[in-house]
Amino acid sequence: MRLSAHLRTAAFGLVAALALSTAASAAEVRVMISGGLSEAYKVLVPEFERLTGHKVLTAYGPSMGTTANAIPVRLERGEPADVLIMVGYALDDLAKQGKVIPDSRIELVKSPIGVAVKSGAPKPDISNADAVKRMLLAAKTIAYSDSASGVYVSTEMFDKLGIKDAMKDKARKIPATPVGEIVAHGDAEIGFQQISELRPVEGIDIVGPLPDALQKITVFSAGIASVSKEPDAAKALIKFLASPAARPEIVKSGLDPIAAGATN
């Protein structure tokens, strides 16, 4: 898939100029990215490569946790990286550990949590907090991720609804695997994850976002890894992903772009 001609022209003006001013030759840019932004990223990266001549090599994994492909774990075992795209507060933690170049962090998008059921299953009422509580108490099996959305659901939302004890035997954390796949296979009736991570999964229906009273917006940010061997090309990629040219694909994937210079 390609960007529209108009957006491609705008992107070329932004990225090509930056690439020409910062990189003498094409570079290999190594990216570690969590699931939240990955659907739009997969569409945008080929355009970045075409415009700049850089080659992007991507490793996918959660922003946190202890699974082998989690971004902090990848960095700890010495995997090469130039750009890190992940949950904002997890990126901040890496910056405190000296693993992100100071002042390279840019907030890219806001991501709401959604609710999913298996395709064809009745869609429960999630219009308010009481309805969500009734849904959870009636469900036999519930799945949530091992990243930001799941941390919130399991440690805050259940408490807020007063049902933490009732959830102990039927709600489970899903490490690494997209929650939507668990729901699609029939291994959970209800799934919680960022809407942008649910959308690519076949075999599920997205009921909608959590109601405002329960919603937790996650910010995904990008930064340049301290071990980067191609910081100029890394900067060009981040600038492209944060540019107006990238907005349509980001919105299409269920995310809300953050305007340059905006604060969370």
Tab-separated table of C-alpha atoms in Angstrom:
chain	number	residue	atom	x	y	z
A	1	MET	CA	0.000	0.000	0.000
A	2	ARG	CA	1.253	3.494	-0.830
A	3	LEU	CA	0.440	6.950	0.474
A	4	SER	CA	-1.665	9.223	-1.735
A	5	ALA	CA	0.221	11.303	-4.315
A	6	HIS	CA	-0.415	14.501	-2.348
A	7	LEU	CA	0.819	13.058	0.922
A	8	ARG	CA	3.740	11.381	-0.787
A	9	THR	CA	4.869	14.750	-2.143
A	10	ALA	CA	4.596	16.303	1.304
A	11	ALA	CA	6.486	13.404	2.846
A	12	PHE	CA	9.222	13.665	0.264
A	13	GLY	CA	9.737	17.333	1.075
A	14	LEU	CA	10.094	16.566	4.755
A	15	VAL	CA	12.091	13.356	4.752
A	16	ALA	CA	14.275	13.693	1.687
A	17	ALA	CA	15.546	17.093	2.800
A	18	LEU	CA	16.344	15.755	6.239
A	19	ALA	CA	17.991	12.646	4.851
A	20	LEU	CA	20.138	14.634	2.428
A	21	SER	CA	21.281	16.955	5.201
A	22	THR	CA	22.112	14.260	7.739
A	23	ALA	CA	23.147	11.110	5.894
A	24	ALA	CA	25.846	10.807	3.279
A	25	SER	CA	24.659	7.385	2.167
A	26	ALA	CA	21.834	4.934	2.670
A	27	ALA	CA	21.778	3.334	6.103
A	28	GLU	CA	20.256	0.322	7.800
A	29	VAL	CA	17.922	1.538	10.532
A	30	ARG	CA	17.121	-1.043	13.204
A	31	VAL	CA	13.773	-0.530	14.917
A	32	MET	CA	12.254	-2.179	17.963
A	33	ILE	CA	8.504	-1.556	18.089
A	34	SER	CA	5.600	-2.709	20.239
A	35	GLY	CA	2.193	-3.610	18.842
A	36	GLY	CA	0.339	-0.343	19.358
A	37	LEU	CA	1.698	1.485	16.335
A	38	SER	CA	2.717	-1.485	14.210
A	39	GLU	CA	-0.216	-1.591	11.765
A	40	ALA	CA	0.319	1.992	10.532
A	41	TYR	CA	4.091	1.524	10.761
A	42	LYS	CA	3.990	-1.408	8.329
A	43	VAL	CA	2.343	0.830	5.720
A	44	LEU	CA	4.515	3.896	6.338
A	45	VAL	CA	7.956	2.280	6.469
A	46	PRO	CA	8.101	1.190	2.791
A	47	GLU	CA	7.384	4.795	1.804
A	48	PHE	CA	10.155	6.047	4.076
A	49	GLU	CA	12.543	3.536	2.512
A	50	ARG	CA	11.543	4.636	-1.000
A	51	LEU	CA	12.001	8.311	-0.204
A	52	THR	CA	15.329	8.072	1.595
A	53	GLY	CA	17.062	4.945	0.338
A	54	HIS	CA	17.451	3.765	3.930
A	55	LYS	CA	16.625	0.161	4.805
A	56	VAL	CA	14.525	-0.450	7.915
A	57	LEU	CA	15.006	-3.695	9.853
A	58	THR	CA	12.259	-4.295	12.412
A	59	ALA	CA	11.996	-6.373	15.585
A	60	TYR	CA	8.562	-6.619	17.218
A	61	GLY	CA	7.863	-7.122	20.892
A	62	PRO	CA	5.969	-5.762	23.895
A	63	SER	CA	7.035	-2.573	25.638
A	64	MET	CA	7.461	-4.364	28.945
A	65	GLY	CA	7.426	-7.785	30.524
A	66	THR	CA	9.917	-10.628	30.652
A	67	THR	CA	9.202	-12.538	27.436
A	68	ALA	CA	12.151	-13.124	25.131
A	69	ASN	CA	10.985	-10.578	22.554
A	70	ALA	CA	10.058	-7.782	25.010
A	71	ILE	CA	11.937	-4.629	24.039
A	72	PRO	CA	13.739	-4.164	27.404
A	73	VAL	CA	14.807	-7.819	27.292
A	74	ARG	CA	16.076	-7.469	23.717
A	75	LEU	CA	18.166	-4.453	24.723
A	76	GLU	CA	19.467	-6.153	27.846
A	77	ARG	CA	20.878	-9.042	25.835
A	78	GLY	CA	22.599	-6.637	23.467
A	79	GLU	CA	20.440	-6.708	20.343
A	80	PRO	CA	21.263	-3.751	18.060
A	81	ALA	CA	18.756	-0.906	17.864
A	82	ASP	CA	18.517	2.597	16.455
A	83	VAL	CA	14.859	3.507	17.038
A	84	LEU	CA	12.599	2.419	19.905
A	85	ILE	CA	8.824	2.835	19.474
A	86	MET	CA	6.858	1.811	22.550
A	87	VAL	CA	4.645	2.840	25.458
A	88	GLY	CA	5.775	6.287	26.567
A	89	TYR	CA	6.368	5.556	30.239
A	90	ALA	CA	8.286	2.372	29.379
A	91	LEU	CA	10.503	4.428	27.060
A	92	ASP	CA	11.013	6.892	29.911
A	93	ASP	CA	12.170	4.014	32.115
A	94	LEU	CA	14.748	3.053	29.490
A	95	ALA	CA	15.893	6.674	29.270
A	96	LYS	CA	16.488	6.687	33.038
A	97	GLN	CA	18.658	3.596	32.537
A	98	GLY	CA	20.719	5.432	29.917
A	99	LYS	CA	19.405	3.330	27.021
A	100	VAL	CA	17.780	6.218	25.123
A	101	ILE	CA	19.583	9.322	23.837
A	102	PRO	CA	18.548	12.312	25.975
A	103	ASP	CA	16.081	14.689	24.286
A	104	SER	CA	15.395	12.284	21.400
A	105	ARG	CA	11.974	11.218	22.752
A	106	ILE	CA	8.921	12.270	20.717
A	107	GLU	CA	5.315	11.456	21.590
A	108	LEU	CA	3.633	10.001	18.495
A	109	VAL	CA	0.099	8.793	19.239
A	110	LYS	CA	-2.606	8.240	21.834
A	111	SER	CA	-4.199	4.807	21.918
A	112	PRO	CA	-7.514	3.835	23.580
A	113	ILE	CA	-8.304	0.390	24.995
A	114	GLY	CA	-10.969	-1.621	23.203
A	115	VAL	CA	-13.129	-4.663	23.924
A	116	ALA	CA	-13.309	-7.615	21.517
A	117	VAL	CA	-15.406	-10.776	21.150
A	118	LYS	CA	-15.214	-13.694	18.732
A	119	SER	CA	-16.702	-12.920	15.315
A	120	GLY	CA	-20.445	-13.548	15.321
A	121	ALA	CA	-20.775	-13.632	19.103
A	122	PRO	CA	-23.316	-11.298	20.718
A	123	LYS	CA	-21.828	-7.880	21.402
A	124	PRO	CA	-22.229	-6.971	25.071
A	125	ASP	CA	-23.287	-3.552	26.302
A	126	ILE	CA	-20.205	-1.503	27.257
A	127	SER	CA	-21.869	1.916	27.209
A	128	ASN	CA	-20.996	2.716	30.826
A	129	ALA	CA	-19.058	1.373	33.797
A	130	ASP	CA	-21.990	-0.568	35.236
A	131	ALA	CA	-22.546	-2.307	31.899
A	132	VAL	CA	-18.871	-3.288	31.685
A	133	LYS	CA	-19.071	-4.670	35.241
A	134	ARG	CA	-22.104	-6.796	34.335
A	135	MET	CA	-20.321	-8.053	31.212
A	136	LEU	CA	-17.242	-9.106	33.174
A	137	LEU	CA	-19.186	-10.826	35.919
A	138	ALA	CA	-21.208	-12.776	33.327
A	139	ALA	CA	-18.207	-13.789	31.199
A	140	LYS	CA	-16.561	-17.159	31.804
A	141	THR	CA	-13.137	-16.242	30.398
A	142	ILE	CA	-11.368	-12.898	29.952
A	143	ALA	CA	-8.005	-12.089	28.366
A	144	TYR	CA	-5.798	-9.024	28.663
A	145	SER	CA	-2.302	-8.192	27.418
A	146	ASP	CA	0.978	-8.193	29.316
A	147	SER	CA	1.636	-4.599	28.259
A	148	ALA	CA	0.152	-1.207	29.176
A	149	SER	CA	-3.532	-1.956	28.572
A	150	GLY	CA	-3.392	-5.221	30.508
A	151	VAL	CA	-1.515	-3.667	33.411
A	152	TYR	CA	-4.278	-1.084	33.699
A	153	VAL	CA	-7.151	-3.555	33.328
A	154	SER	CA	-5.787	-5.987	35.911
A	155	THR	CA	-4.372	-3.573	38.499
A	156	GLU	CA	-6.730	-0.587	38.247
A	157	MET	CA	-9.944	-1.211	36.317
A	158	PHE	CA	-10.986	-4.376	38.147
A	159	ASP	CA	-10.379	-2.571	41.439
A	160	LYS	CA	-12.329	0.469	40.280
A	161	LEU	CA	-15.284	-1.778	39.458
A	162	GLY	CA	-14.995	-3.646	42.779
A	163	ILE	CA	-14.609	-7.045	41.112
A	164	LYS	CA	-10.907	-7.848	41.517
A	165	ASP	CA	-11.534	-11.009	43.558
A	166	ALA	CA	-14.211	-12.200	41.127
A	167	MET	CA	-11.746	-11.900	38.250
A	168	LYS	CA	-8.944	-13.993	39.778
A	169	ASP	CA	-10.065	-17.346	38.370
A	170	LYS	CA	-11.301	-16.262	34.945
A	171	ALA	CA	-9.173	-13.320	33.775
A	172	ARG	CA	-5.675	-14.096	32.534
A	173	LYS	CA	-2.701	-12.218	31.191
A	174	ILE	CA	-1.572	-13.143	27.679
A	175	PRO	CA	2.199	-12.779	27.207
A	176	ALA	CA	3.445	-11.718	23.752
A	177	THR	CA	0.541	-13.153	21.695
A	178	PRO	CA	-2.072	-10.591	20.527
A	179	VAL	CA	-5.146	-10.831	22.749
A	180	GLY	CA	-7.377	-10.801	19.668
A	181	GLU	CA	-5.927	-14.139	18.566
A	182	ILE	CA	-6.872	-15.715	21.894
A	183	VAL	CA	-10.434	-14.452	21.464
A	184	ALA	CA	-10.579	-15.539	17.809
A	185	HIS	CA	-9.555	-19.092	18.792
A	186	GLY	CA	-12.333	-19.222	21.373
A	187	ASP	CA	-9.971	-19.366	24.349
A	188	ALA	CA	-11.505	-16.235	25.897
A	189	GLU	CA	-14.972	-14.715	25.608
A	190	ILE	CA	-13.818	-11.134	26.182
A	191	GLY	CA	-10.514	-9.520	25.227
A	192	PHE	CA	-8.999	-6.189	26.216
A	193	GLN	CA	-6.212	-4.507	24.264
A	194	GLN	CA	-5.451	-1.274	22.412
A	195	ILE	CA	-7.878	-0.905	19.507
A	196	SER	CA	-4.956	-0.493	17.088
A	197	GLU	CA	-3.708	-3.937	18.143
A	198	LEU	CA	-7.136	-5.548	17.847
A	199	ARG	CA	-7.939	-4.221	14.362
A	200	PRO	CA	-5.494	-6.371	12.365
A	201	VAL	CA	-6.737	-9.620	13.943
A	202	GLU	CA	-9.158	-11.727	11.903
A	203	GLY	CA	-11.917	-13.691	13.586
A	204	ILE	CA	-12.958	-11.069	16.130
A	205	ASP	CA	-15.449	-8.221	16.364
A	206	ILE	CA	-14.421	-5.045	18.151
A	207	VAL	CA	-17.295	-4.063	20.423
A	208	GLY	CA	-15.850	-0.583	20.888
A	209	PRO	CA	-13.628	1.441	23.197
A	210	LEU	CA	-14.062	1.345	26.947
A	211	PRO	CA	-16.439	4.058	28.185
A	212	ASP	CA	-14.833	7.326	29.288
A	213	ALA	CA	-15.264	6.519	32.979
A	214	LEU	CA	-13.032	3.450	32.568
A	215	GLN	CA	-10.859	4.388	29.611
A	216	LYS	CA	-7.087	4.627	29.946
A	217	ILE	CA	-5.293	6.302	27.057
A	218	THR	CA	-1.807	5.018	26.369
A	219	VAL	CA	0.775	7.276	24.732
A	220	PHE	CA	3.222	5.646	22.349
A	221	SER	CA	6.533	7.431	21.898
A	222	ALA	CA	9.708	7.074	19.858
A	223	GLY	CA	13.314	7.643	20.820
A	224	ILE	CA	16.815	6.943	19.565
A	225	ALA	CA	18.636	4.111	21.311
A	226	SER	CA	21.895	5.023	23.006
A	227	VAL	CA	23.578	2.148	21.167
A	228	SER	CA	22.421	3.484	17.772
A	229	LYS	CA	24.996	3.339	14.996
A	230	GLU	CA	22.758	5.382	12.659
A	231	PRO	CA	21.348	8.234	14.779
A	232	ASP	CA	20.821	10.565	11.802
A	233	ALA	CA	18.786	8.031	9.843
A	234	ALA	CA	16.957	7.134	13.074
A	235	LYS	CA	16.041	10.780	13.545
A	236	ALA	CA	14.752	10.960	9.967
A	237	LEU	CA	12.466	7.955	10.525
A	238	ILE	CA	11.024	9.387	13.739
A	239	LYS	CA	10.434	12.750	12.029
A	240	PHE	CA	8.590	10.977	9.227
A	241	LEU	CA	6.355	9.013	11.598
A	242	ALA	CA	5.527	12.253	13.446
A	243	SER	CA	4.841	14.219	10.250
A	244	PRO	CA	1.453	15.297	8.819
A	245	ALA	CA	2.078	12.875	5.940
A	246	ALA	CA	1.798	9.946	8.333
A	247	ARG	CA	-1.425	11.085	10.003
A	248	PRO	CA	-4.004	9.430	7.672
A	249	GLU	CA	-2.539	5.939	8.104
A	250	ILE	CA	-2.184	6.455	11.850
A	251	VAL	CA	-5.818	7.537	12.202
A	252	LYS	CA	-6.939	4.643	9.994
A	253	SER	CA	-5.274	2.196	12.375
A	254	GLY	CA	-7.317	3.459	15.343
A	255	LEU	CA	-4.816	5.867	16.844
A	256	ASP	CA	-4.914	9.593	17.591
A	257	PRO	CA	-1.775	11.390	16.335
A	258	ILE	CA	-0.161	13.822	18.764
A	259	ALA	CA	0.672	17.176	17.190
A	260	ALA	CA	4.353	18.094	17.233
A	261	GLY	CA	5.194	19.965	20.417
A	262	ALA	CA	2.019	18.881	22.208
A	263	THR	CA	2.216	17.614	25.763
A	264	ASN	CA	0.486	14.585	27.169
